[in-house]
CSV table of C-alpha atoms (C1' of nucleotides) in Angstrom, one decimal:
chain,number,residue,atom,x,y,z
F,148,MET,CA,119.8,89.8,102.4
F,149,THR,CA,116.3,91.3,102.2
F,150,PHE,CA,115.2,94.8,102.6
F,151,ARG,CA,112.4,96.5,104.2
F,152,ALA,CA,111.1,100.0,104.3
F,153,PRO,CA,113.0,102.2,106.7
F,154,LYS,CA,111.6,102.3,110.3
F,155,GLY,CA,108.5,104.5,110.3
F,156,THR,CA,108.1,104.5,106.6
F,157,ASN,CA,105.4,102.8,104.6
F,158,ASP,CA,104.8,101.5,101.2
F,159,ILE,CA,101.4,102.4,99.9
F,160,LEU,CA,100.4,99.8,97.2
F,161,PRO,CA,97.2,99.0,95.3
F,162,PRO,CA,94.5,98.4,96.3
F,163,GLU,CA,95.2,100.5,99.3
F,164,SER,CA,96.6,103.4,97.1
F,165,ASP,CA,93.2,103.5,95.4
F,166,TRP,CA,92.1,105.6,98.0
F,167,TRP,CA,95.2,107.9,97.8
F,168,ARG,CA,94.6,108.5,94.2
F,169,GLU,CA,90.8,109.5,95.0
F,170,ALA,CA,91.9,111.6,98.1
F,171,HIS,CA,94.3,113.5,95.6
F,172,ARG,CA,91.7,114.0,93.1
F,173,VAL,CA,89.3,115.1,95.6
F,174,TRP,CA,92.0,117.7,97.1
F,175,ASP,CA,92.8,119.2,93.9
F,176,ALA,CA,89.4,119.6,92.8
F,177,LEU,CA,88.6,121.5,96.0
F,178,CYS,CA,91.7,123.6,95.7
F,179,GLU,CA,91.0,124.7,92.2
F,180,GLN,CA,87.2,125.7,93.3
F,181,PHE,CA,88.5,127.4,96.1
F,182,GLY,CA,91.1,129.3,93.8
F,183,TYR,CA,94.3,127.8,95.5
F,184,GLY,CA,97.1,127.7,93.0
F,185,LEU,CA,99.6,124.7,93.1
F,186,VAL,CA,102.9,125.4,94.6
F,187,LEU,CA,105.8,123.2,94.5
F,188,THR,CA,109.0,123.6,96.8
F,189,PRO,CA,112.1,121.4,97.2
F,190,ILE,CA,111.5,118.6,99.6
F,191,PHE,CA,114.9,119.9,101.4
F,192,GLU,CA,115.8,123.3,102.5
F,193,ASP,CA,118.5,125.1,104.1
F,194,THR,CA,118.4,124.0,107.8
F,195,GLU,CA,117.6,127.5,108.8
F,196,VAL,CA,114.6,128.0,107.1
F,197,PHE,CA,112.9,125.4,109.6
F,198,ALA,CA,114.9,126.1,112.5
F,199,ARG,CA,113.9,129.9,112.3
F,200,GLY,CA,110.6,129.5,110.6
F,201,VAL,CA,108.9,126.7,112.9
F,202,GLY,CA,111.0,128.1,116.0
F,203,GLY,CA,114.0,127.1,118.0
F,204,ASP,CA,112.1,126.1,121.2
F,205,THR,CA,109.7,123.4,119.4
F,206,GLU,CA,109.8,119.7,119.7
F,207,VAL,CA,110.1,119.6,115.8
F,208,VAL,CA,113.2,121.5,115.5
F,209,GLU,CA,115.0,120.4,118.6
F,210,LYS,CA,114.8,116.6,117.9
F,211,GLN,CA,112.8,115.6,115.0
F,212,MET,CA,114.6,117.0,112.1
F,213,TYR,CA,116.2,115.0,109.4
F,214,THR,CA,119.4,117.2,109.0
F,215,PHE,CA,122.4,116.4,106.7
F,216,ASP,CA,125.3,117.9,105.1
F,217,ASP,CA,125.6,118.1,101.5
F,218,LYS,CA,128.8,117.4,99.5
F,219,ALA,CA,129.7,121.2,99.7
F,220,GLY,CA,129.0,121.3,103.5
F,221,ARG,CA,125.7,122.9,103.5
F,222,SER,CA,123.4,121.8,106.2
F,223,LEU,CA,120.1,120.8,104.5
F,224,THR,CA,117.2,119.4,106.2
F,225,LEU,CA,114.1,117.4,105.1
F,226,ARG,CA,111.1,119.3,105.3
F,227,PRO,CA,109.1,118.6,108.5
F,228,GLU,CA,106.2,120.7,107.3
F,229,GLN,CA,105.8,123.2,104.3
F,230,THR,CA,104.5,126.5,105.4
F,231,ALA,CA,108.2,127.6,106.1
F,232,SER,CA,109.1,126.6,102.7
F,233,VAL,CA,106.1,128.4,101.1
F,234,VAL,CA,106.8,131.6,102.8
F,235,ARG,CA,110.5,131.2,101.9
F,236,ALA,CA,109.6,130.8,98.3
F,237,GLN,CA,107.3,133.6,98.2
F,238,ILE,CA,110.1,136.1,99.8
F,239,GLN,CA,112.4,134.7,97.4
F,240,ALA,CA,110.1,135.4,94.4
F,241,GLY,CA,109.6,139.2,95.5
F,242,GLY,CA,106.8,138.9,98.1
F,243,VAL,CA,103.2,138.8,98.1
F,244,GLY,CA,101.8,141.7,96.0
F,245,SER,CA,98.2,141.5,97.1
F,246,ARG,CA,96.6,138.3,98.4
F,247,PHE,CA,98.3,134.7,97.2
F,248,LYS,CA,96.5,131.6,97.8
F,249,CYS,CA,98.3,128.2,97.2
F,250,ALA,CA,98.0,124.6,97.8
F,251,TYR,CA,100.6,121.7,98.1
F,252,TRP,CA,100.5,118.0,98.6
F,253,GLY,CA,103.6,115.6,99.4
F,254,PRO,CA,105.8,113.9,101.9
F,255,MET,CA,107.2,115.4,105.2
F,256,PHE,CA,109.7,114.2,107.5
F,257,ARG,CA,110.0,114.0,111.1
F,258,TYR,CA,112.3,111.6,113.2
F,259,GLU,CA,110.1,110.4,115.9
F,260,ARG,CA,109.1,107.1,117.5
F,261,PRO,CA,106.3,105.6,115.1
F,262,GLN,CA,102.9,104.9,116.1
F,263,LYS,CA,99.6,104.2,114.4
F,264,GLY,CA,98.9,107.6,112.5
F,265,ARG,CA,102.5,108.9,113.3
F,266,TYR,CA,105.1,108.2,110.9
F,267,ARG,CA,108.8,109.5,109.7
F,268,GLN,CA,107.8,110.2,106.4
F,269,PHE,CA,103.9,111.3,106.5
F,270,TYR,CA,101.8,112.8,103.9
F,271,GLN,CA,100.3,116.4,104.1
F,272,ALA,CA,98.0,118.3,101.8
F,273,GLY,CA,97.9,122.1,102.7
F,274,VAL,CA,97.0,125.5,102.0
F,275,GLU,CA,98.4,129.0,102.7
F,276,TYR,CA,96.5,132.1,102.4
F,277,LEU,CA,99.0,134.9,102.3
F,278,GLY,CA,98.7,138.7,102.4
F,279,SER,CA,95.4,138.9,104.1
F,280,ALA,CA,95.0,139.8,107.9
F,281,SER,CA,91.3,139.4,107.5
F,282,PRO,CA,89.4,136.9,109.6
F,283,GLU,CA,87.6,136.1,106.1
F,284,ALA,CA,90.6,134.3,105.0
F,285,ASP,CA,90.7,132.4,108.4
F,286,VAL,CA,87.2,131.2,107.9
F,287,GLU,CA,87.9,130.1,104.1
F,288,VAL,CA,91.1,128.2,104.8
F,289,ILE,CA,88.9,126.5,107.9
F,290,GLU,CA,86.0,125.7,105.5
F,291,LEU,CA,88.3,124.2,102.9
F,292,GLY,CA,89.7,121.5,105.5
F,293,TYR,CA,86.2,120.8,106.6
F,294,ARG,CA,84.9,120.3,103.2
F,295,PHE,CA,88.0,118.1,102.2
F,296,LEU,CA,87.2,115.7,105.3
F,297,GLU,CA,83.5,115.9,104.3
F,298,ARG,CA,84.0,114.8,100.7
F,299,LEU,CA,86.1,111.9,101.9
F,300,GLY,CA,83.5,110.6,104.1
F,301,VAL,CA,85.0,111.3,107.4
F,302,GLU,CA,82.3,111.3,109.8
F,303,ASN,CA,81.8,113.1,113.2
F,304,VAL,CA,84.6,115.7,112.7
F,305,GLU,CA,84.9,118.1,115.7
F,306,LEU,CA,86.7,121.2,114.8
F,307,ARG,CA,88.3,122.6,117.7
F,308,LEU,CA,89.0,126.4,117.6
F,309,ASN,CA,91.1,128.7,119.8
F,310,SER,CA,93.0,132.1,119.8
F,311,ILE,CA,96.2,132.4,121.3
F,312,GLY,CA,96.4,136.0,120.6
F,313,ASP,CA,98.9,138.6,119.5
F,314,PRO,CA,102.6,138.5,120.5
F,315,ALA,CA,101.9,141.2,123.1
F,316,ASP,CA,98.8,139.3,124.3
F,317,ARG,CA,101.0,136.1,124.7
F,318,ALA,CA,103.9,137.9,126.5
F,319,ALA,CA,101.4,139.4,129.1
F,320,TYR,CA,99.6,135.8,129.5
F,321,ARG,CA,102.8,134.0,129.8
F,322,GLU,CA,103.5,135.9,133.1
F,323,VAL,CA,100.1,134.9,134.3
F,324,ILE,CA,100.3,131.2,133.4
F,325,ARG,CA,103.9,130.9,134.7
F,326,ALA,CA,102.8,132.3,138.0
F,327,PHE,CA,100.0,129.8,138.0
F,328,LEU,CA,102.5,126.8,137.3
F,329,ASN,CA,105.1,127.8,139.8
F,330,GLU,CA,102.6,127.8,142.5
F,331,ARG,CA,101.9,124.1,141.5
F,332,ARG,CA,105.4,123.2,140.3
F,333,ASP,CA,105.3,120.0,142.8
F,334,ALA,CA,102.3,118.5,141.1
F,335,LEU,CA,103.5,118.9,137.6
F,336,SER,CA,105.5,116.2,135.7
F,337,GLU,CA,109.1,116.7,134.8
F,338,ASP,CA,108.3,117.9,131.3
F,339,SER,CA,106.0,120.2,132.4
F,340,VAL,CA,108.4,121.8,135.0
F,341,ARG,CA,110.9,122.3,132.2
F,342,ARG,CA,108.7,124.3,130.2
F,343,ILE,CA,107.6,126.8,132.8
F,344,ASP,CA,110.6,128.8,131.6
F,345,ALA,CA,110.9,127.9,127.9
F,346,ASN,CA,107.3,127.6,126.8
F,347,PRO,CA,104.7,127.6,129.7
F,348,MET,CA,101.7,127.6,127.3
F,349,ARG,CA,102.5,124.3,126.2
F,350,VAL,CA,101.8,122.9,129.7
F,351,LEU,CA,98.0,123.5,128.8
F,352,ASP,CA,97.7,120.4,126.4
F,353,SER,CA,99.8,118.2,128.5
F,354,LYS,CA,97.8,114.9,129.0
F,355,ALA,CA,99.8,114.0,132.0
F,356,ASP,CA,98.9,117.4,134.0
F,357,ALA,CA,95.6,117.8,132.6
F,358,GLU,CA,94.2,117.7,136.0
F,359,VAL,CA,96.4,120.5,137.5
F,360,VAL,CA,95.8,122.5,134.3
F,361,ALA,CA,92.1,122.2,134.3
F,362,ASP,CA,91.1,125.6,135.9
F,363,ALA,CA,94.7,127.2,134.7
F,364,PRO,CA,94.2,130.7,133.0
F,365,THR,CA,94.0,130.4,129.2
F,366,PRO,CA,95.4,132.8,126.3
F,367,VAL,CA,91.7,133.2,124.9
F,368,ASP,CA,91.1,135.0,128.2
F,369,HIS,CA,93.9,137.3,127.7
F,370,LEU,CA,93.3,138.5,124.2
F,371,GLY,CA,93.7,142.2,123.4
F,372,VAL,CA,91.0,144.1,121.6
F,373,GLU,CA,92.3,143.4,118.1
F,374,ALA,CA,92.7,139.7,118.6
F,375,GLN,CA,89.5,139.3,120.4
F,376,THR,CA,87.6,141.4,117.6
F,377,HIS,CA,89.4,139.1,115.2
F,378,PHE,CA,88.5,135.8,116.9
F,379,ASP,CA,84.9,136.9,117.2
F,380,ALA,CA,84.7,137.4,113.6
F,381,VAL,CA,86.2,134.2,112.7
F,382,ARG,CA,83.6,132.4,114.9
F,383,ALA,CA,80.6,134.3,113.6
F,384,GLY,CA,81.9,133.8,109.9
F,385,LEU,CA,82.1,130.0,110.4
F,386,ASP,CA,78.5,130.1,112.1
F,387,ALA,CA,77.2,131.9,108.8
F,388,ILE,CA,78.3,129.2,106.6
F,389,GLY,CA,77.0,126.4,109.0
F,390,ILE,CA,80.2,125.0,110.0
F,391,PRO,CA,80.0,123.7,113.7
F,392,SER,CA,83.1,124.5,115.9
F,393,VAL,CA,83.7,124.0,119.5
F,394,LEU,CA,85.9,126.5,121.6
F,395,ASP,CA,88.8,124.7,123.1
F,396,PRO,CA,90.8,126.9,125.2
F,397,ARG,CA,93.7,124.3,125.6
F,398,LEU,CA,94.6,124.0,122.2
F,399,VAL,CA,97.7,125.5,121.8
F,400,ARG,CA,99.8,123.7,119.0
F,401,GLY,CA,103.4,123.2,118.9
F,402,LEU,CA,104.8,125.5,116.1
F,403,ASP,CA,106.2,129.0,117.3
F,404,TYR,CA,104.9,130.8,114.5
F,405,TYR,CA,101.2,130.7,115.3
F,406,ASN,CA,99.3,133.8,116.3
F,407,ARG,CA,95.7,134.6,117.0
F,408,THR,CA,93.8,131.6,115.3
F,409,VAL,CA,94.6,128.0,115.5
F,410,PHE,CA,92.3,125.1,115.0
F,411,GLU,CA,92.3,121.3,114.7
F,412,TYR,CA,90.0,118.6,113.0
F,413,VAL,CA,89.5,115.7,115.2
F,414,PRO,CA,87.2,112.9,113.8
F,415,LEU,CA,85.7,111.5,117.1
F,416,GLY,CA,85.6,107.9,115.7
F,417,TYR,CA,89.1,107.6,115.2
F,418,ASP,CA,90.7,105.8,118.2
F,419,ALA,CA,94.2,106.6,118.5
F,420,ALA,CA,96.4,109.0,120.4
F,421,GLN,CA,97.3,110.6,117.1
F,422,SER,CA,93.9,112.1,116.9
F,423,ALA,CA,94.2,115.3,114.8
F,424,ALA,CA,93.5,114.8,111.4
F,425,GLY,CA,94.4,118.2,110.2
F,426,GLY,CA,95.1,121.7,111.9
F,427,GLY,CA,96.6,125.0,111.1
F,428,GLY,CA,96.4,128.7,112.1
F,429,ARG,CA,97.5,132.2,111.6
F,430,TYR,CA,101.1,133.2,111.5
F,431,ASP,CA,101.4,136.8,110.7
F,432,GLY,CA,105.0,137.2,111.9
F,433,LEU,CA,106.6,134.4,110.0
F,434,PHE,CA,107.6,136.5,107.0
F,435,GLU,CA,109.8,138.8,109.0
F,436,VAL,CA,111.3,135.8,110.9
F,437,LEU,CA,112.6,134.6,107.3
F,438,GLY,CA,113.6,138.0,106.3
F,439,GLY,CA,110.7,139.3,104.3
F,440,LYS,CA,108.4,142.2,104.4
F,441,PRO,CA,105.7,142.0,107.3
F,442,THR,CA,102.9,139.8,105.4
F,443,PRO,CA,99.9,138.1,107.2
F,444,GLY,CA,99.3,134.7,106.5
F,445,VAL,CA,96.9,131.7,107.6
F,446,GLY,CA,97.1,127.9,106.6
F,447,LEU,CA,96.6,124.7,107.1
F,448,ALA,CA,97.8,121.2,106.7
F,449,MET,CA,95.7,117.8,106.6
F,450,GLY,CA,97.5,114.7,107.5
F,451,LEU,CA,96.5,112.2,105.0
F,452,ASP,CA,97.7,109.2,106.6
F,453,ARG,CA,95.3,109.8,109.6
F,454,ILE,CA,92.5,110.8,107.4
F,455,GLU,CA,92.9,107.4,105.4
F,456,LEU,CA,92.4,105.9,108.9
F,457,ALA,CA,89.3,107.7,109.6
F,458,SER,CA,87.7,107.7,106.1
F,459,ALA,CA,84.7,105.8,105.1
F,460,GLN,CA,85.6,105.4,101.6
F,461,ARG,CA,88.9,103.4,102.7
F,462,GLY,CA,89.0,100.0,101.0
F,463,ARG,CA,86.5,100.9,98.2
F,464,THR,CA,87.9,99.9,94.8
F,465,SER,CA,86.7,101.5,91.9
F,466,GLN,CA,84.9,99.4,89.3
F,467,LEU,CA,85.8,97.9,86.0
F,468,ASP,CA,83.2,98.8,83.4
F,469,ALA,CA,84.0,95.3,81.3
F,470,TYR,CA,86.3,92.4,81.3
F,471,VAL,CA,87.0,90.9,78.0
F,472,ALA,CA,87.5,87.2,77.7
F,473,SER,CA,88.7,85.1,75.0
F,474,ILE,CA,87.4,81.4,74.2
F,475,ASP,CA,90.5,80.2,73.1
F,476,GLU,CA,94.1,81.2,72.1
F,477,SER,CA,93.1,82.1,68.4
F,478,ARG,CA,90.8,84.8,69.9
F,479,ARG,CA,93.5,86.8,71.9
F,480,THR,CA,94.2,89.3,69.0
F,481,ASP,CA,90.4,89.9,68.6
F,482,ALA,CA,90.2,90.3,72.3
F,483,ARG,CA,93.0,92.9,72.4
F,484,ALA,CA,91.8,94.8,69.6
F,485,LEU,CA,88.2,95.1,71.5
F,486,VAL,CA,89.8,96.0,74.7
F,487,SER,CA,91.9,99.0,72.7
F,488,ARG,CA,88.5,100.1,71.2
F,489,LEU,CA,86.7,100.2,74.3
F,490,ARG,CA,89.2,101.7,76.1
F,491,SER,CA,89.6,104.5,73.7
F,492,SER,CA,86.0,105.2,74.0
F,493,GLY,CA,86.7,106.0,77.8
F,494,LEU,CA,85.7,102.8,79.5
F,495,LYS,CA,87.7,101.1,82.1
F,496,VAL,CA,88.4,97.7,80.6
F,497,GLU,CA,90.7,94.9,81.7
F,498,THR,CA,91.6,91.5,80.0
F,499,ALA,CA,93.9,88.4,80.6
F,500,ASP,CA,97.4,88.6,79.3
F,501,GLN,CA,97.2,85.1,77.8
F,502,HIS,CA,94.7,82.5,77.0
F,503,ARG,CA,93.4,80.9,80.2
F,504,SER,CA,90.3,78.8,80.7
F,505,VAL,CA,87.0,80.6,80.4
F,506,LYS,CA,86.3,79.8,84.1
F,507,ALA,CA,89.6,81.4,85.2
F,508,GLN,CA,88.8,84.6,83.2
F,509,PHE,CA,85.4,85.0,84.9
F,510,LYS,CA,86.9,84.4,88.0
F,511,ASP,CA,89.6,87.3,87.3
F,512,ALA,CA,86.7,89.6,86.0
F,513,ASP,CA,84.8,89.0,89.5
F,514,ARG,CA,87.8,89.6,91.3
F,515,LEU,CA,88.4,92.7,89.7
F,516,GLY,CA,84.7,94.1,90.0
F,517,ALA,CA,83.9,94.1,86.6
F,518,ARG,CA,80.3,95.2,85.7
F,519,PHE,CA,80.4,93.0,82.4
F,520,VAL,CA,82.4,90.3,81.0
F,521,VAL,CA,82.3,90.5,77.0
F,522,VAL,CA,83.0,86.9,75.6
F,523,ILE,CA,85.0,86.8,72.3
F,524,GLY,CA,84.1,83.7,70.4
F,525,ASP,CA,83.0,82.6,67.2
F,526,GLU,CA,80.0,85.3,67.1
F,527,PHE,CA,82.8,87.9,66.8
F,528,ASP,CA,83.3,86.9,63.1
F,529,ASP,CA,79.6,88.0,62.7
F,530,GLY,CA,80.2,91.3,64.5
F,531,MET,CA,78.8,90.1,67.8
F,532,ALA,CA,79.6,89.6,71.4
F,533,THR,CA,78.0,87.8,74.4
F,534,VAL,CA,77.9,90.2,77.3
F,535,ARG,CA,77.3,88.9,80.8
F,536,SER,CA,76.4,91.1,83.6
F,537,LEU,CA,77.9,90.0,86.5
F,538,ALA,CA,75.7,91.6,89.1
F,539,ASP,CA,72.7,89.3,87.9
F,540,GLY,CA,74.0,87.1,85.6
F,541,GLU,CA,71.8,88.0,83.0
F,542,GLN,CA,73.5,87.6,79.4
F,543,ARG,CA,72.7,88.7,76.0
F,544,SER,CA,74.2,89.5,72.5
F,545,VAL,CA,75.4,92.9,71.6
F,546,ALA,CA,76.6,94.3,68.5
F,547,LEU,CA,80.3,95.2,68.6
F,548,GLU,CA,79.6,98.6,66.9
F,549,ASN,CA,77.2,99.3,69.5
F,550,LEU,CA,79.1,97.8,72.5
F,551,SER,CA,80.7,100.8,74.1
F,552,GLU,CA,77.4,102.9,73.9
F,553,TRP,CA,75.5,100.0,75.3
F,554,ILE,CA,78.0,99.3,78.2
F,555,THR,CA,77.8,103.2,78.9
F,556,SER,CA,74.0,103.2,79.1
F,557,GLN,CA,73.9,100.4,81.5
G,271,G,C1',113.6,110.2,124.1
G,272,U,C1',110.9,107.0,128.3
G,273,G,C1',107.9,102.7,129.7
G,274,G,C1',104.8,98.3,128.3
G,275,C,C1',103.1,94.3,124.5
G,276,C,C1',104.1,91.6,120.4
G,277,G,C1',106.8,89.1,115.7
G,278,U,C1',104.6,81.2,113.2
G,279,A,C1',102.0,80.3,105.4
G,280,G,C1',100.1,86.1,101.0
G,281,C,C1',96.5,87.8,105.5
G,282,U,C1',94.4,86.4,110.4
G,283,C,C1',96.2,83.4,114.1
G,284,A,C1',97.0,78.2,117.1
G,285,G,C1',101.1,75.6,119.3
G,286,C,C1',105.4,78.6,123.3
G,287,U,C1',103.6,78.0,130.6
G,288,U,C1',105.3,71.4,131.0
G,289,G,C1',112.0,72.2,124.7
G,290,G,C1',111.5,66.3,121.0
G,291,U,C1',112.0,69.3,115.4
G,292,A,C1',105.1,73.3,112.7
G,293,G,C1',98.9,73.4,112.0
G,294,U,C1',92.8,68.6,108.7
G,295,A,C1',93.0,76.1,111.3
G,296,G,C1',90.2,80.4,108.9
G,297,C,C1',90.5,83.6,104.8
G,298,G,C1',93.2,84.2,100.1
G,299,C,C1',95.7,81.6,95.7
G,300,C,C1',95.9,77.2,91.9
G,301,U,C1',93.5,72.8,89.6
G,302,G,C1',89.2,69.8,88.9
G,303,G,C1',83.7,68.9,89.1
G,304,U,C1',81.3,72.4,82.8
G,305,U,C1',83.1,70.3,75.8
G,306,G,C1',82.7,78.7,75.8
G,307,U,C1',80.9,81.4,81.8
G,308,G,C1',81.9,84.1,87.8
G,309,G,C1',80.3,85.0,92.7
G,310,U,C1',77.7,79.4,96.3
G,311,C,C1',79.0,74.2,96.9
G,312,C,C1',82.2,69.7,96.8
G,313,A,C1',87.2,67.3,95.8
G,314,G,C1',92.3,68.1,95.5
G,315,G,C1',97.0,70.9,95.7
G,316,A,C1',100.7,74.6,96.0
G,317,G,C1',102.7,77.6,100.0
G,318,G,C1',106.6,78.4,106.0
G,319,U,C1',115.2,79.4,106.8
G,320,C,C1',108.6,79.7,113.2
G,321,G,C1',111.7,88.5,112.1
G,322,C,C1',117.5,88.2,112.2
G,323,G,C1',121.7,86.8,115.0
G,324,G,C1',124.1,84.5,119.3
G,325,G,C1',123.8,81.4,123.8
G,326,U,C1',121.9,77.2,126.9
G,327,U,C1',121.0,71.9,125.5
G,328,C,C1',121.7,65.4,123.0
G,329,G,C1',117.8,68.4,120.5
G,330,A,C1',114.9,75.4,120.5
G,331,A,C1',109.0,78.1,117.2
G,332,U,C1',109.2,76.9,122.7
G,333,C,C1',114.1,79.0,127.6
G,334,C,C1',118.1,83.4,127.6
G,335,C,C1',120.7,87.7,125.6
G,336,G,C1',121.2,91.1,121.6
G,337,U,C1',119.2,93.3,117.2
G,338,C,C1',115.6,94.9,113.7
G,339,G,C1',110.5,95.8,113.0
G,340,G,C1',105.2,96.6,114.5
G,341,C,C1',101.6,98.1,118.3
G,342,C,C1',100.0,100.8,123.1
G,343,A,C1',100.7,104.9,126.5
G,344,C,C1',103.6,109.3,127.5
G,345,C,C1',105.9,113.1,124.6
G,346,C,C1',104.9,115.6,120.0
G,347,C,C1',101.8,116.8,116.1
G,348,A,C1',99.5,115.9,110.7
RNA sequence: GUGGCCGUAGCUCAGCUUGGUAGUAGCGCCUGGUUGUGGUCCAGGAGGUCGCGGGUUCGAAUCCCGUCGGCCACCCCA
């Protein structure tokens, strides 16, 4: 009997995981710079947190949740996203005093049919900017996601931006779009017809009905004064810091808690149906929905699995500073002692774990991408080592006491 | 959830139409050509219950059914 990872889940092993380690470092550094503290929440929550937070009419809640009863009969759900958890945590902690900025990173779970860039366990890095209704918060969050992709070498990213207005704007718009869709009922797909009553705005991003909906009224043309002012400020703010964006009036997103600003990052070179590498928006009503005091918020989530697929740095392995090779069995102890000293001085160093032919050790070093091979032979007794550069084959004698400085200086 | 394509060595894949019991394939791996030296080259070698289960047949990688998994589109979103 052999086992495999469950459908839609992946093992991420070296050397592929080198990218993940790097992405995690980049993310942590970025969030620290931007002033976002770390938030850790449970991987499962009371099912109601998501059912209410994400919204009962959403695809995610209707059919994608990993829900189970624990031994005491509580209904729990593996988090399909983390915003609802973070908001729940803040309410539990007593609410947000002034502004509160936090970041997270971890696995999310949705029961879907897997595809490239779409898995049942997938990874998101995200931030939440809570307690501020200012468009400046939107701009900062959007910039952070943009910089993340930039630092990971994701090229040709299109930032798509839209505003779906305040709840009152949307209620008015809903009647307009409903009327439009009803007139064209016969031309629409089954899915879209079903949405006319439940969630007509969602028909806008249907691929099957793209033609029918091409000249449909859009939410951004039905914004109230306040939402319009807010949206203008977000766009101006992005312009001011040199982040290009395109207005996408058909961008609506599938979670109920969004209002006003919504956005997605789409790497244009990434050829797959699951094209959004990240996205987010404003969710000013979410605190009330989860039983808290009215508190505005804006956030984003970046899809690490998809970013990896689009990242220029994928497959790049980190270099080893030195590989220590022993000339024969009796030199293993000396080799180990040197490895220990070089590592203590901060270098990345590897060696064999038993004596092998020198040839085999060089091959090993080459495979690992070592810059230098340090040969430990009889010269070791005189305090010397032979150092060969694998890049150009140049070889020289270096005193052991200067070795780490010498390698560092190269 | 719906429709389609696919599953042979560690990886990429040929063979499947016309069933006869797997390939000098490429890459990778190991050893040797150097008694203390890689990446090139040459020689040799290891490695596969042909995803799994069942059926048809004297005989199945090859045909049929089921199942698991992957991919693509829809859907949905990260």
